[in-house]
Amino acid sequence: MRVAILISGGGSNMVALARSMTGDHPARAVLVLSNTDGAGGLARAEDMGIETAVVDHRPYKGDRAAFEDALHNRIVASAPDLICLAGFMRVLTEGFVSRWQGRMLNIHPSLLPKYRGLHTHARAIEAGESEHGCTVHEVTPALDDGPILGQARVPVLPGDTPDTLAARVLEQEHRLYPAVLRRVASGDKTRIDL
Ligand code: GRF
């Protein structure tokens, strides 16, 4: 299975995924693509010998469809069987998602359906949650929705800040996403709970 990983930042989830695709793993990373050339994950991907690309969203300004066409065309050039969104911070419209539905995963730092959208850790603390976590799901046109393929839970501890909670969740993201990818790459979409 050929996997394209989309990033916007440091790419720690991309690194975890790429490192997991070795040996008898049925998948290989064939592309790491960012919407910005400032993404630290690009250098990390190059260090691992993975082809990289940048499709900058800024030249397209408000023309989201034109950006998504450029994005789609560059991804198609690498002929992936699956797209993994990993810290990719652009909202994708139905126009793009419909072309990849069933073949695109995302990791979101909350226990969906709770806390869709941004600032999930601060919102969980603010709400007095005793637990929090991350979710890997299939991407559908609705934001942070779609069939859940896996979740990992962490406690919210007294004195937690958004940063300390985010760090605890990120550790689990790096366990969950590779576990879900391996199962999906083996043709099994049974949910994983860590
Ligand atoms: C992570 O919290 C992830 O859940 C979110 O983006 C953050 C950064 O991810 N989608 P990464 O280090 O760039 O993989």
PDB file of C-alpha atoms and ligand atoms in Angstrom:
ATOM      1  CA  MET A   1       0.000   0.000   0.000  1.00  0.00           C
ATOM      2  CA  ARG A   2       1.357   3.447  -1.065  1.00  0.00           C
ATOM      3  CA  VAL A   3       0.783   6.179   1.540  1.00  0.00           C
ATOM      4  CA  ALA A   4       0.929   9.969   1.125  1.00  0.00           C
ATOM      5  CA  ILE A   5       1.237  11.954   4.366  1.00  0.00           C
ATOM      6  CA  LEU A   6       0.049  15.581   4.477  1.00  0.00           C
ATOM      7  CA  ILE A   7       1.562  17.935   7.043  1.00  0.00           C
ATOM      8  CA  SER A   8       1.691  21.626   7.912  1.00  0.00           C
ATOM      9  CA  GLY A   9       4.180  21.707  10.775  1.00  0.00           C
ATOM     10  CA  GLY A  10       6.745  19.692  12.707  1.00  0.00           C
ATOM     11  CA  GLY A  11       5.445  16.390  11.432  1.00  0.00           C
ATOM     12  CA  SER A  12       5.939  14.292  14.570  1.00  0.00           C
ATOM     13  CA  ASN A  13       2.958  12.149  13.561  1.00  0.00           C
ATOM     14  CA  MET A  14       4.413  11.832  10.059  1.00  0.00           C
ATOM     15  CA  VAL A  15       7.707  10.618  11.564  1.00  0.00           C
ATOM     16  CA  ALA A  16       5.898   8.061  13.726  1.00  0.00           C
ATOM     17  CA  LEU A  17       3.948   6.796  10.714  1.00  0.00           C
ATOM     18  CA  ALA A  18       6.984   6.687   8.415  1.00  0.00           C
ATOM     19  CA  ARG A  19       9.115   4.885  11.005  1.00  0.00           C
ATOM     20  CA  SER A  20       6.383   2.256  11.431  1.00  0.00           C
ATOM     21  CA  MET A  21       6.275   1.363   7.721  1.00  0.00           C
ATOM     22  CA  THR A  22       9.269  -1.003   7.627  1.00  0.00           C
ATOM     23  CA  GLY A  23       9.950  -4.718   7.308  1.00  0.00           C
ATOM     24  CA  ASP A  24       6.852  -6.772   6.626  1.00  0.00           C
ATOM     25  CA  HIS A  25       4.532  -3.750   7.028  1.00  0.00           C
ATOM     26  CA  PRO A  26       2.216  -3.767   3.986  1.00  0.00           C
ATOM     27  CA  ALA A  27       2.538   0.013   3.487  1.00  0.00           C
ATOM     28  CA  ARG A  28       5.298   2.424   2.478  1.00  0.00           C
ATOM     29  CA  ALA A  29       5.383   6.244   2.591  1.00  0.00           C
ATOM     30  CA  VAL A  30       5.722   7.516  -0.985  1.00  0.00           C
ATOM     31  CA  LEU A  31       5.167  11.240  -0.401  1.00  0.00           C
ATOM     32  CA  VAL A  32       5.205  13.828   2.369  1.00  0.00           C
ATOM     33  CA  LEU A  33       3.425  16.983   1.241  1.00  0.00           C
ATOM     34  CA  SER A  34       3.014  20.287   3.054  1.00  0.00           C
ATOM     35  CA  ASN A  35       0.887  23.354   2.318  1.00  0.00           C
ATOM     36  CA  THR A  36       3.790  25.523   3.478  1.00  0.00           C
ATOM     37  CA  ASP A  37       7.515  25.385   2.761  1.00  0.00           C
ATOM     38  CA  GLY A  38       8.195  26.335   6.386  1.00  0.00           C
ATOM     39  CA  ALA A  39       7.029  22.963   7.714  1.00  0.00           C
ATOM     40  CA  GLY A  40       9.803  21.395   9.786  1.00  0.00           C
ATOM     41  CA  GLY A  41       8.498  17.979   8.858  1.00  0.00           C
ATOM     42  CA  LEU A  42       9.749  18.406   5.272  1.00  0.00           C
ATOM     43  CA  ALA A  43      13.404  18.185   6.342  1.00  0.00           C
ATOM     44  CA  ARG A  44      12.588  15.229   8.613  1.00  0.00           C
ATOM     45  CA  ALA A  45      10.961  13.423   5.684  1.00  0.00           C
ATOM     46  CA  GLU A  46      13.950  14.163   3.430  1.00  0.00           C
ATOM     47  CA  ASP A  47      16.259  12.811   6.129  1.00  0.00           C
ATOM     48  CA  MET A  48      14.272   9.571   5.941  1.00  0.00           C
ATOM     49  CA  GLY A  49      14.578   9.476   2.155  1.00  0.00           C
ATOM     50  CA  ILE A  50      10.893  10.143   1.511  1.00  0.00           C
ATOM     51  CA  GLU A  51       9.924  12.285  -1.487  1.00  0.00           C
ATOM     52  CA  THR A  52       8.548  15.663  -0.400  1.00  0.00           C
ATOM     53  CA  ALA A  53       6.462  18.360  -2.052  1.00  0.00           C
ATOM     54  CA  VAL A  54       4.975  21.723  -1.185  1.00  0.00           C
ATOM     55  CA  VAL A  55       1.663  22.992  -2.545  1.00  0.00           C
ATOM     56  CA  ASP A  56       1.470  26.422  -0.977  1.00  0.00           C
ATOM     57  CA  HIS A  57      -2.085  27.535  -0.336  1.00  0.00           C
ATOM     58  CA  ARG A  58      -1.220  31.236  -0.206  1.00  0.00           C
ATOM     59  CA  PRO A  59      -0.966  31.982  -3.980  1.00  0.00           C
ATOM     60  CA  TYR A  60      -4.529  30.719  -4.339  1.00  0.00           C
ATOM     61  CA  LYS A  61      -5.809  33.234  -1.768  1.00  0.00           C
ATOM     62  CA  GLY A  62      -9.582  32.688  -1.491  1.00  0.00           C
ATOM     63  CA  ASP A  63      -9.788  30.245  -4.395  1.00  0.00           C
ATOM     64  CA  ARG A  64      -9.979  27.081  -2.340  1.00  0.00           C
ATOM     65  CA  ALA A  65     -11.059  24.956  -5.291  1.00  0.00           C
ATOM     66  CA  ALA A  66      -7.965  25.941  -7.290  1.00  0.00           C
ATOM     67  CA  PHE A  67      -5.711  25.122  -4.335  1.00  0.00           C
ATOM     68  CA  GLU A  68      -7.405  21.757  -3.882  1.00  0.00           C
ATOM     69  CA  ASP A  69      -7.034  20.968  -7.592  1.00  0.00           C
ATOM     70  CA  ALA A  70      -3.285  21.678  -7.365  1.00  0.00           C
ATOM     71  CA  LEU A  71      -3.096  19.607  -4.185  1.00  0.00           C
ATOM     72  CA  HIS A  72      -5.006  16.728  -5.783  1.00  0.00           C
ATOM     73  CA  ASN A  73      -2.898  16.758  -8.944  1.00  0.00           C
ATOM     74  CA  ARG A  74       0.392  16.682  -7.004  1.00  0.00           C
ATOM     75  CA  ILE A  75      -0.847  13.839  -4.799  1.00  0.00           C
ATOM     76  CA  VAL A  76      -2.095  11.855  -7.813  1.00  0.00           C
ATOM     77  CA  ALA A  77       1.378  12.156  -9.347  1.00  0.00           C
ATOM     78  CA  SER A  78       2.647   9.928  -6.512  1.00  0.00           C
ATOM     79  CA  ALA A  79      -0.218   7.459  -6.969  1.00  0.00           C
ATOM     80  CA  PRO A  80      -0.980   6.778  -3.296  1.00  0.00           C
ATOM     81  CA  ASP A  81      -3.578   4.253  -2.202  1.00  0.00           C
ATOM     82  CA  LEU A  82      -4.150   6.153   1.055  1.00  0.00           C
ATOM     83  CA  ILE A  83      -3.730   9.703   2.353  1.00  0.00           C
ATOM     84  CA  CYS A  84      -2.876  10.295   6.022  1.00  0.00           C
ATOM     85  CA  LEU A  85      -3.516  13.839   7.276  1.00  0.00           C
ATOM     86  CA  ALA A  86      -1.004  14.410  10.091  1.00  0.00           C
ATOM     87  CA  GLY A  87      -1.086  17.899  11.503  1.00  0.00           C
ATOM     88  CA  PHE A  88      -2.420  19.200   8.185  1.00  0.00           C
ATOM     89  CA  MET A  89      -4.045  22.500   9.082  1.00  0.00           C
ATOM     90  CA  ARG A  90      -6.093  23.319   5.981  1.00  0.00           C
ATOM     91  CA  VAL A  91      -9.814  22.558   5.927  1.00  0.00           C
ATOM     92  CA  LEU A  92     -10.565  20.377   2.896  1.00  0.00           C
ATOM     93  CA  THR A  93     -13.880  20.912   1.134  1.00  0.00           C
ATOM     94  CA  GLU A  94     -16.241  18.245  -0.139  1.00  0.00           C
ATOM     95  CA  GLY A  95     -14.770  18.851  -3.594  1.00  0.00           C
ATOM     96  CA  PHE A  96     -11.460  17.373  -2.462  1.00  0.00           C
ATOM     97  CA  VAL A  97     -12.703  14.888   0.135  1.00  0.00           C
ATOM     98  CA  SER A  98     -15.197  13.296  -2.290  1.00  0.00           C
ATOM     99  CA  ARG A  99     -12.274  12.306  -4.533  1.00  0.00           C
ATOM    100  CA  TRP A 100     -10.512  10.474  -1.649  1.00  0.00           C
ATOM    101  CA  GLN A 101     -13.348   9.377   0.632  1.00  0.00           C
ATOM    102  CA  GLY A 102     -12.660   5.984   2.100  1.00  0.00           C
ATOM    103  CA  ARG A 103      -8.950   6.454   1.320  1.00  0.00           C
ATOM    104  CA  MET A 104      -8.094   9.337   3.659  1.00  0.00           C
ATOM    105  CA  LEU A 105      -7.430   9.290   7.422  1.00  0.00           C
ATOM    106  CA  ASN A 106      -6.905  12.056   9.961  1.00  0.00           C
ATOM    107  CA  ILE A 107      -5.730  12.257  13.538  1.00  0.00           C
ATOM    108  CA  HIS A 108      -7.508  14.710  15.796  1.00  0.00           C
ATOM    109  CA  PRO A 109      -6.387  15.588  19.342  1.00  0.00           C
ATOM    110  CA  SER A 110      -9.636  14.859  21.185  1.00  0.00           C
ATOM    111  CA  LEU A 111     -11.987  11.979  21.947  1.00  0.00           C
ATOM    112  CA  LEU A 112     -14.389  12.655  19.079  1.00  0.00           C
ATOM    113  CA  PRO A 113     -17.202  13.452  18.857  1.00  0.00           C
ATOM    114  CA  LYS A 114     -16.141  15.717  21.718  1.00  0.00           C
ATOM    115  CA  TYR A 115     -14.161  18.862  20.861  1.00  0.00           C
ATOM    116  CA  ARG A 116     -14.213  19.016  17.094  1.00  0.00           C
ATOM    117  CA  GLY A 117     -12.169  21.934  15.748  1.00  0.00           C
ATOM    118  CA  LEU A 118      -9.285  23.767  17.368  1.00  0.00           C
ATOM    119  CA  HIS A 119      -7.855  24.355  20.879  1.00  0.00           C
ATOM    120  CA  THR A 120      -9.090  20.955  22.044  1.00  0.00           C
ATOM    121  CA  HIS A 121      -6.796  20.666  25.064  1.00  0.00           C
ATOM    122  CA  ALA A 122      -7.707  24.073  26.517  1.00  0.00           C
ATOM    123  CA  ARG A 123     -11.402  23.325  25.965  1.00  0.00           C
ATOM    124  CA  ALA A 124     -11.155  19.954  27.721  1.00  0.00           C
ATOM    125  CA  ILE A 125      -9.420  21.521  30.733  1.00  0.00           C
ATOM    126  CA  GLU A 126     -11.912  24.380  30.780  1.00  0.00           C
ATOM    127  CA  ALA A 127     -14.775  21.879  30.780  1.00  0.00           C
ATOM    128  CA  GLY A 128     -13.265  20.015  33.742  1.00  0.00           C
ATOM    129  CA  GLU A 129     -12.801  16.758  31.840  1.00  0.00           C
ATOM    130  CA  SER A 130     -11.138  13.941  33.786  1.00  0.00           C
ATOM    131  CA  GLU A 131      -9.945  12.302  30.592  1.00  0.00           C
ATOM    132  CA  HIS A 132      -9.001  13.377  27.086  1.00  0.00           C
ATOM    133  CA  GLY A 133      -7.160  11.819  24.157  1.00  0.00           C
ATOM    134  CA  CYS A 134      -6.938  11.468  20.381  1.00  0.00           C
ATOM    135  CA  THR A 135      -8.912   9.949  17.551  1.00  0.00           C
ATOM    136  CA  VAL A 136      -8.030   8.552  14.131  1.00  0.00           C
ATOM    137  CA  HIS A 137     -10.980   8.712  11.774  1.00  0.00           C
ATOM    138  CA  GLU A 138     -11.847   8.439   8.097  1.00  0.00           C
ATOM    139  CA  VAL A 139     -12.175  11.882   6.577  1.00  0.00           C
ATOM    140  CA  THR A 140     -15.623  12.890   5.368  1.00  0.00           C
ATOM    141  CA  PRO A 141     -16.767  16.335   4.202  1.00  0.00           C
ATOM    142  CA  ALA A 142     -17.989  17.282   7.694  1.00  0.00           C
ATOM    143  CA  LEU A 143     -15.132  18.620   9.861  1.00  0.00           C
ATOM    144  CA  ASP A 144     -13.597  16.093  12.281  1.00  0.00           C
ATOM    145  CA  ASP A 145     -16.437  13.678  11.630  1.00  0.00           C
ATOM    146  CA  GLY A 146     -16.422  10.332   9.836  1.00  0.00           C
ATOM    147  CA  PRO A 147     -16.070   6.734  11.025  1.00  0.00           C
ATOM    148  CA  ILE A 148     -13.764   6.381  14.025  1.00  0.00           C
ATOM    149  CA  LEU A 149     -10.922   3.883  13.451  1.00  0.00           C
ATOM    150  CA  GLY A 150      -9.175   4.298  16.781  1.00  0.00           C
ATOM    151  CA  GLN A 151      -8.933   6.230  20.010  1.00  0.00           C
ATOM    152  CA  ALA A 152      -6.375   6.554  22.814  1.00  0.00           C
ATOM    153  CA  ARG A 153      -7.217   7.989  26.234  1.00  0.00           C
ATOM    154  CA  VAL A 154      -5.128   9.937  28.746  1.00  0.00           C
ATOM    155  CA  PRO A 155      -6.029  11.346  32.170  1.00  0.00           C
ATOM    156  CA  VAL A 156      -6.368  15.074  32.651  1.00  0.00           C
ATOM    157  CA  LEU A 157      -4.250  15.737  35.736  1.00  0.00           C
ATOM    158  CA  PRO A 158      -4.630  18.485  38.339  1.00  0.00           C
ATOM    159  CA  GLY A 159      -2.549  21.474  37.294  1.00  0.00           C
ATOM    160  CA  ASP A 160      -2.528  20.455  33.641  1.00  0.00           C
ATOM    161  CA  THR A 161      -2.036  23.279  31.177  1.00  0.00           C
ATOM    162  CA  PRO A 162      -2.982  22.971  27.497  1.00  0.00           C
ATOM    163  CA  ASP A 163       0.700  22.333  26.784  1.00  0.00           C
ATOM    164  CA  THR A 164       1.184  19.572  29.360  1.00  0.00           C
ATOM    165  CA  LEU A 165      -2.027  17.886  28.259  1.00  0.00           C
ATOM    166  CA  ALA A 166      -1.111  18.256  24.570  1.00  0.00           C
ATOM    167  CA  ALA A 167       2.244  16.579  25.211  1.00  0.00           C
ATOM    168  CA  ARG A 168       0.552  13.654  26.954  1.00  0.00           C
ATOM    169  CA  VAL A 169      -1.941  13.300  24.077  1.00  0.00           C
ATOM    170  CA  LEU A 170       0.791  13.589  21.428  1.00  0.00           C
ATOM    171  CA  GLU A 171       2.631  10.609  22.925  1.00  0.00           C
ATOM    172  CA  GLN A 172      -0.517   8.561  22.388  1.00  0.00           C
ATOM    173  CA  GLU A 173      -1.022   9.933  18.878  1.00  0.00           C
ATOM    174  CA  HIS A 174       2.360   8.473  17.982  1.00  0.00           C
ATOM    175  CA  ARG A 175       1.160   5.053  19.204  1.00  0.00           C
ATOM    176  CA  LEU A 176      -2.374   5.165  17.852  1.00  0.00           C
ATOM    177  CA  TYR A 177      -1.849   6.412  14.303  1.00  0.00           C
ATOM    178  CA  PRO A 178       0.744   3.741  13.361  1.00  0.00           C
ATOM    179  CA  ALA A 179      -1.427   1.034  14.940  1.00  0.00           C
ATOM    180  CA  VAL A 180      -4.479   2.119  12.952  1.00  0.00           C
ATOM    181  CA  LEU A 181      -2.439   2.480   9.734  1.00  0.00           C
ATOM    182  CA  ARG A 182      -1.035  -1.027  10.029  1.00  0.00           C
ATOM    183  CA  ARG A 183      -4.518  -2.472  10.534  1.00  0.00           C
ATOM    184  CA  VAL A 184      -6.034  -0.457   7.673  1.00  0.00           C
ATOM    185  CA  ALA A 185      -3.110  -1.375   5.393  1.00  0.00           C
ATOM    186  CA  SER A 186      -3.901  -5.025   6.173  1.00  0.00           C
ATOM    187  CA  GLY A 187      -7.459  -4.469   5.003  1.00  0.00           C
ATOM    188  CA  ASP A 188      -9.020  -4.367   8.450  1.00  0.00           C
ATOM    189  CA  LYS A 189     -10.955  -1.289   9.599  1.00  0.00           C
ATOM    190  CA  THR A 190     -11.933  -2.723  13.000  1.00  0.00           C
ATOM    191  CA  ARG A 191     -11.667   0.028  15.619  1.00  0.00           C
ATOM    192  CA  ILE A 192      -8.619   0.128  17.938  1.00  0.00           C
ATOM    193  CA  ASP A 193      -8.830   1.504  21.480  1.00  0.00           C
ATOM    194  CA  LEU A 194      -5.594   2.111  23.408  1.00  0.00           C
TER     195      LEU A 194
HETATM  196  C1  GRF B   1      -1.053  17.220  16.805  1.00  0.00           C
HETATM  197  O1  GRF B   1      -1.622  17.582  18.035  1.00  0.00           O
HETATM  198  C2  GRF B   1      -2.109  16.570  15.946  1.00  0.00           C
HETATM  199  O2  GRF B   1      -3.109  15.932  16.704  1.00  0.00           O
HETATM  200  C3  GRF B   1      -2.692  17.718  15.215  1.00  0.00           C
HETATM  201  O3  GRF B   1      -1.556  18.506  14.881  1.00  0.00           O
HETATM  202  C4  GRF B   1      -0.666  18.471  16.010  1.00  0.00           C
HETATM  203  C5  GRF B   1       0.776  18.495  15.542  1.00  0.00           C
HETATM  204  O4  GRF B   1       1.031  17.299  14.892  1.00  0.00           O
HETATM  205  N1  GRF B   1      -3.441  17.281  14.079  1.00  0.00           N
HETATM  206  P1  GRF B   1       2.490  16.986  14.233  1.00  0.00           P
HETATM  207  O5  GRF B   1       3.532  17.045  15.322  1.00  0.00           O
HETATM  208  O6  GRF B   1       2.759  18.040  13.175  1.00  0.00           O
HETATM  209  O7  GRF B   1       2.343  15.614  13.667  1.00  0.00           O
END
